[in-house]
Coordinates of C-alpha atoms in Angstrom, one line a residue:
M1 CA -2.4 -23.8 -70.2
N2 CA -4.3 -24.5 -67.0
L3 CA -2.8 -27.1 -64.7
P4 CA -5.0 -30.1 -64.2
R5 CA -7.3 -30.2 -61.1
L6 CA -8.9 -33.4 -60.0
R7 CA -12.7 -33.4 -59.7
H8 CA -12.6 -35.4 -56.4
D9 CA -10.2 -34.7 -53.5
D10 CA -9.5 -38.4 -53.0
G11 CA -8.9 -39.1 -56.7
L12 CA -5.1 -38.7 -57.0
W13 CA -3.9 -42.2 -56.0
P14 CA -6.8 -44.2 -57.5
T15 CA -6.4 -42.3 -60.8
L16 CA -2.6 -42.4 -60.9
L17 CA -2.4 -46.1 -60.0
A18 CA -5.0 -47.2 -62.4
T19 CA -3.5 -45.1 -65.3
L20 CA 0.0 -46.4 -64.6
Y21 CA -1.2 -49.9 -64.3
A22 CA -3.0 -49.7 -67.7
F23 CA 0.2 -48.5 -69.5
A24 CA 2.5 -50.9 -67.5
A25 CA 0.3 -53.9 -68.2
W26 CA 0.1 -53.0 -71.9
G27 CA 3.8 -52.5 -72.3
G28 CA 4.8 -55.3 -70.0
G29 CA 2.4 -57.7 -71.8
L30 CA 3.9 -56.8 -75.1
A31 CA 7.4 -57.4 -73.8
L32 CA 6.4 -60.8 -72.4
M33 CA 4.9 -61.7 -75.8
V34 CA 8.1 -60.6 -77.6
R35 CA 10.1 -62.9 -75.3
A36 CA 7.9 -65.7 -76.6
E37 CA 8.6 -68.3 -73.8
P38 CA 6.0 -70.9 -73.1
W39 CA 5.2 -69.2 -69.8
S40 CA 5.7 -65.5 -70.9
W41 CA 3.5 -65.5 -74.1
P42 CA 0.1 -66.4 -72.5
L43 CA 0.9 -64.2 -69.5
G44 CA 1.7 -61.4 -71.9
V45 CA -1.6 -61.9 -73.7
L46 CA -3.6 -61.6 -70.4
A47 CA -1.6 -58.6 -69.2
L48 CA -2.0 -56.7 -72.4
A49 CA -5.7 -57.4 -72.6
H50 CA -6.2 -56.4 -69.0
G51 CA -4.3 -53.2 -69.6
M52 CA -6.7 -52.3 -72.4
V53 CA -9.7 -53.1 -70.2
I54 CA -8.5 -50.8 -67.4
G55 CA -7.7 -48.1 -70.0
A56 CA -11.1 -48.4 -71.5
Y57 CA -12.9 -47.9 -68.2
L58 CA -10.7 -44.9 -67.4
I59 CA -11.9 -43.4 -70.8
H60 CA -15.4 -44.0 -69.5
D61 CA -14.7 -41.9 -66.4
C62 CA -13.1 -39.2 -68.5
A63 CA -16.2 -39.1 -70.7
H64 CA -18.2 -38.3 -67.6
Q65 CA -15.8 -35.6 -66.4
A66 CA -15.2 -37.8 -63.3
V67 CA -11.4 -37.5 -63.4
F68 CA -10.5 -33.8 -63.8
L69 CA -12.5 -30.6 -63.2
Q70 CA -11.5 -29.2 -66.6
R71 CA -13.1 -30.7 -69.6
E72 CA -9.9 -30.4 -71.7
W73 CA -7.8 -32.5 -69.3
N74 CA -10.4 -35.3 -69.3
A75 CA -10.3 -35.1 -73.1
R76 CA -6.4 -35.3 -73.1
L77 CA -6.3 -38.3 -70.9
G78 CA -9.2 -39.9 -72.7
S79 CA -7.6 -39.4 -76.1
L80 CA -4.3 -40.8 -74.9
L81 CA -5.9 -43.9 -73.5
S82 CA -7.9 -44.3 -76.7
V83 CA -4.5 -44.9 -78.5
L84 CA -3.8 -47.7 -75.9
V85 CA -7.1 -49.5 -76.6
G86 CA -7.2 -49.1 -80.4
G87 CA -10.0 -46.5 -80.3
C88 CA -8.0 -43.7 -81.9
Y89 CA -9.7 -44.0 -85.3
G90 CA -12.7 -42.2 -83.9
D91 CA -12.2 -38.9 -82.1
Y92 CA -12.7 -38.7 -78.3
D93 CA -15.4 -35.9 -78.6
G94 CA -17.5 -38.1 -80.9
L95 CA -17.2 -41.0 -78.4
R96 CA -18.2 -38.7 -75.5
R97 CA -21.2 -37.2 -77.4
K98 CA -22.5 -40.7 -78.3
H99 CA -22.2 -41.9 -74.7
M100 CA -23.9 -38.8 -73.3
R101 CA -26.9 -39.5 -75.6
H102 CA -27.1 -42.9 -73.9
H103 CA -27.4 -41.3 -70.5
V104 CA -29.5 -38.3 -71.4
D105 CA -32.0 -40.0 -73.8
R106 CA -32.0 -43.3 -71.7
A107 CA -31.5 -45.3 -74.9
D108 CA -28.8 -47.2 -76.7
V109 CA -28.1 -44.6 -79.5
V110 CA -26.0 -45.7 -82.5
A111 CA -25.3 -44.2 -85.8
F112 CA -26.5 -47.1 -87.9
D113 CA -28.2 -50.4 -87.5
Y114 CA -25.7 -53.2 -88.2
R115 CA -28.6 -55.6 -88.2
A116 CA -30.0 -54.2 -91.4
L117 CA -26.5 -54.4 -92.9
L118 CA -26.3 -58.1 -92.0
L119 CA -29.8 -58.9 -93.2
A120 CA -29.1 -57.4 -96.6
R121 CA -26.0 -59.6 -96.9
P122 CA -26.9 -63.2 -96.0
A123 CA -23.3 -64.5 -96.5
L124 CA -21.9 -61.9 -94.1
L125 CA -24.7 -62.7 -91.6
R126 CA -23.8 -66.4 -91.7
T127 CA -20.1 -65.6 -91.2
V128 CA -20.8 -63.3 -88.2
Q129 CA -23.2 -65.9 -86.6
A130 CA -20.6 -68.7 -87.1
L131 CA -17.9 -66.6 -85.4
E132 CA -20.3 -65.6 -82.6
W133 CA -21.1 -69.3 -82.1
L134 CA -17.3 -69.7 -81.5
H135 CA -17.5 -66.8 -79.0
V136 CA -15.5 -64.6 -81.3
P137 CA -16.9 -61.0 -80.8
A138 CA -17.6 -60.5 -84.5
V139 CA -20.2 -57.9 -84.1
E140 CA -17.8 -55.7 -82.1
L141 CA -15.2 -56.2 -84.7
L142 CA -17.7 -55.1 -87.3
M143 CA -18.6 -52.0 -85.3
H144 CA -15.0 -51.0 -84.8
A145 CA -14.3 -51.6 -88.5
S146 CA -17.2 -49.3 -89.3
V147 CA -15.5 -46.5 -87.5
I148 CA -12.5 -46.9 -89.8
A149 CA -14.6 -47.3 -93.0
S150 CA -17.3 -44.6 -92.4
P151 CA -15.3 -41.6 -93.5
F152 CA -14.9 -43.2 -96.9
L153 CA -18.5 -44.3 -97.2
V154 CA -20.6 -41.7 -95.5
E155 CA -20.3 -38.0 -96.5
G156 CA -21.1 -36.8 -92.9
Y157 CA -17.9 -38.5 -91.6
R158 CA -15.7 -37.2 -94.5
A159 CA -13.8 -34.9 -92.1
R160 CA -12.3 -37.9 -90.3
R161 CA -10.5 -39.2 -93.3
R162 CA -7.1 -37.7 -92.5
R163 CA -7.3 -39.0 -88.9
V164 CA -8.2 -42.5 -90.0
L165 CA -5.5 -42.6 -92.7
G166 CA -2.9 -41.3 -90.2
C167 CA -3.8 -43.9 -87.7
L168 CA -3.8 -46.7 -90.3
V169 CA -0.3 -45.7 -91.5
L170 CA 1.2 -45.4 -88.0
R171 CA -0.4 -48.4 -86.5
G172 CA 0.0 -50.4 -89.7
A173 CA 3.8 -49.7 -89.7
A174 CA 4.1 -50.6 -86.0
F175 CA 2.2 -53.9 -86.5
A176 CA 4.3 -54.7 -89.6
A177 CA 7.5 -54.1 -87.7
L178 CA 6.3 -56.2 -84.8
G179 CA 5.4 -59.0 -87.2
V180 CA 8.9 -59.0 -88.7
L181 CA 10.7 -58.7 -85.4
A182 CA 8.5 -61.0 -83.3
W183 CA 5.6 -62.6 -85.0
P184 CA 4.4 -64.4 -81.9
A185 CA 3.9 -61.0 -80.3
L186 CA 1.8 -59.9 -83.2
L187 CA -0.3 -63.0 -83.0
G188 CA -0.6 -62.4 -79.2
Y189 CA -1.7 -58.8 -79.7
G190 CA -4.5 -60.0 -81.9
L191 CA -5.6 -62.6 -79.4
A192 CA -5.4 -60.0 -76.6
Y193 CA -7.5 -57.6 -78.5
L194 CA -10.2 -60.2 -79.1
L195 CA -10.1 -61.0 -75.3
F196 CA -10.4 -57.3 -74.5
L197 CA -13.5 -56.9 -76.7
W198 CA -15.0 -60.1 -75.2
V199 CA -14.6 -58.8 -71.7
M200 CA -16.0 -55.3 -72.5
R201 CA -19.0 -56.9 -74.2
L202 CA -19.5 -59.3 -71.4
M203 CA -20.0 -56.4 -69.1
D204 CA -22.3 -54.2 -71.2
M205 CA -24.5 -56.6 -73.1
H206 CA -26.9 -57.2 -70.2
Q207 CA -26.8 -53.8 -68.4
H208 CA -29.9 -52.3 -70.1
T209 CA -33.2 -53.2 -71.7
Y210 CA -33.2 -49.9 -73.4
E211 CA -34.6 -49.2 -76.8
V212 CA -32.0 -49.1 -79.6
V213 CA -32.3 -45.7 -81.3
I214 CA -30.7 -45.2 -84.8
G215 CA -29.2 -41.8 -85.6
L216 CA -26.6 -39.9 -83.5
D217 CA -27.5 -36.6 -85.2
Q218 CA -31.2 -37.0 -84.9
P219 CA -33.0 -34.8 -82.2
A220 CA -34.1 -36.7 -79.2
G221 CA -37.8 -37.6 -78.9
A222 CA -39.7 -38.0 -75.7
R223 CA -37.2 -39.1 -73.0
P224 CA -38.2 -41.7 -70.4
D225 CA -38.0 -40.7 -66.8
A226 CA -35.4 -41.6 -64.1
A227 CA -37.6 -44.4 -62.8
Y228 CA -37.6 -46.0 -66.3
E229 CA -33.8 -45.7 -66.3
Q230 CA -33.3 -47.6 -63.1
R231 CA -36.0 -50.2 -64.0
N232 CA -34.2 -51.0 -67.2
T233 CA -30.6 -50.8 -65.9
F234 CA -29.0 -53.9 -64.3
S235 CA -25.8 -54.4 -62.3
N236 CA -23.5 -57.3 -62.9
P237 CA -20.6 -57.1 -60.4
F238 CA -18.6 -60.2 -59.6
G239 CA -20.3 -60.8 -56.3
H240 CA -19.1 -58.5 -53.5
S241 CA -15.4 -59.2 -54.0
P242 CA -13.5 -55.9 -54.1
L243 CA -10.5 -57.6 -55.8
L244 CA -12.6 -59.2 -58.6
N245 CA -14.5 -56.1 -59.3
L246 CA -11.3 -54.1 -59.5
L247 CA -10.5 -56.2 -62.6
V248 CA -13.1 -54.1 -64.4
L249 CA -12.9 -50.9 -62.3
N250 CA -16.2 -51.6 -60.7
F251 CA -18.1 -51.2 -64.0
G252 CA -20.5 -53.9 -62.9
Y253 CA -22.1 -51.5 -60.4
H254 CA -24.1 -50.0 -63.2
N255 CA -27.2 -48.9 -61.4
A256 CA -25.0 -46.8 -59.1
H257 CA -23.2 -45.4 -62.1
H258 CA -26.5 -44.3 -63.7
E259 CA -27.7 -42.8 -60.4
K260 CA -24.6 -40.6 -60.2
P261 CA -22.7 -40.7 -63.5
T262 CA -19.9 -38.3 -62.4
L263 CA -19.0 -40.5 -59.5
P264 CA -15.6 -42.1 -60.0
W265 CA -15.1 -45.8 -60.4
Y266 CA -13.6 -46.3 -56.9
R267 CA -16.7 -44.9 -55.1
L268 CA -19.3 -47.0 -56.9
P269 CA -19.4 -50.0 -54.5
A270 CA -20.1 -47.7 -51.5
L271 CA -22.9 -45.9 -53.5
H272 CA -24.4 -49.3 -54.4
R273 CA -24.5 -50.3 -50.7
E274 CA -26.0 -47.0 -49.8
L275 CA -28.7 -47.3 -52.5
Y276 CA -29.8 -50.9 -51.8
G277 CA -28.5 -52.0 -48.5
A278 CA -30.4 -55.2 -47.5
Q279 CA -33.0 -54.7 -50.3
D280 CA -33.4 -56.9 -53.3
E281 CA -30.4 -55.6 -55.4
P282 CA -30.8 -55.2 -59.2
V283 CA -27.9 -57.6 -59.5
L284 CA -27.7 -60.3 -62.2
P285 CA -25.9 -63.4 -60.7
A286 CA -22.7 -64.1 -62.6
R287 CA -23.4 -67.8 -63.1
R288 CA -26.8 -67.2 -64.7
L289 CA -25.3 -64.3 -66.7
L290 CA -22.7 -66.5 -68.2
A291 CA -25.2 -69.2 -69.0
N292 CA -27.4 -66.6 -70.8
L293 CA -24.3 -65.3 -72.6
H294 CA -23.6 -68.8 -74.0
R295 CA -27.1 -69.9 -74.7
H296 CA -28.1 -66.9 -76.8
R297 CA -24.8 -66.0 -78.3
V298 CA -26.0 -66.5 -81.9
E299 CA -29.6 -65.3 -81.4
R300 CA -28.2 -62.1 -79.9
V301 CA -26.7 -61.1 -83.2
L302 CA -30.0 -59.8 -84.5
N303 CA -31.8 -59.2 -81.2
V304 CA -33.1 -55.9 -80.0
D305 CA -34.4 -55.8 -76.4
Q306 CA -37.4 -53.6 -75.4
G307 CA -37.9 -51.4 -72.5
D308 CA -39.7 -52.8 -69.4
Q309 CA -39.9 -56.3 -70.9
V310 CA -38.8 -57.9 -67.6
A311 CA -40.1 -55.3 -65.2
G312 CA -41.0 -57.0 -61.9
L313 CA -39.1 -60.2 -62.5
P314 CA -36.7 -61.2 -59.7
H315 CA -33.1 -60.4 -60.7
R316 CA -31.7 -63.4 -58.9
E317 CA -33.4 -65.6 -61.5
G318 CA -31.0 -64.2 -64.2
P319 CA -31.4 -61.7 -67.0
G320 CA -34.7 -62.9 -68.4
F321 CA -33.8 -61.1 -71.6
I322 CA -31.4 -61.9 -74.4
G323 CA -29.2 -58.8 -74.4
V324 CA -27.7 -56.8 -77.3
Y325 CA -24.5 -56.5 -79.2
G326 CA -22.9 -53.4 -80.7
V327 CA -23.5 -50.9 -77.9
S328 CA -19.9 -50.3 -76.7
F329 CA -19.1 -46.8 -75.6
L330 CA -15.8 -47.2 -77.4
T331 CA -17.2 -46.9 -80.9
A332 CA -17.9 -43.3 -81.8
I333 CA -20.5 -44.3 -84.4

């Protein structure tokens, strides 16, 4: 077996520290919730949720081969981290293929249109809209549930049945044991997972005005050019605070990421400054972003944005578009 080699010479400490933090925050958060003190339980929820956030963005770097030179070592680390974030029901290779379609086709490519599913089931649609009104990430829960259900409903995903059943048995037994031994920790895990999904969606719902393309196995059509990609990509960092942006491993510097997808997370702020300097940055202000998130939270359930719909509008005025749900890179479907 080949020993792992880092893709970037300066990647050892950032990668090591971020990976150790993800596991330590997850495990430490769970221990704090098991303790179930008035101070430890909420702290544990936050720690566990943040451990999953960091783990997810490390998976993103693995998918872009930004951690190791060898593809297999990126896959090993990405697969391990997918267990941490609850993404193990879908295989890592499927996750990576879907995300590469997003970059290569310059579109939000998904296996199925959840909007058609909801429109065909009015009661389910009303339930999802009611939950979204309460800021519960119901669409993301639906997309993650579809990863579990698809091998039993869609012939093309039949090969994943054994994997899904194995994960359900192992994780189900672990959750059952946790519920018996420390039910507040089980409750806290559920809350932490919802918070994790909410943060992930907060970051990605306004980062593109791409077309939504249905069909992961369909051949790509005419691909837009790189200028279209940057025109329809938006950055949402938390100001210029290095500490705040570390909370999401600099994922808000999204234009920089699309300019150089194999650049690791810790180099993105410098590339952003290099690309834009004193120019008008393609940055959506956090205050207006949060206002847009709240105002259109129900309407966004069925919304599909269109390419170039806000081309030329000043970014400082806010998104100018509604945004989309269900485009997470963590759902391999």
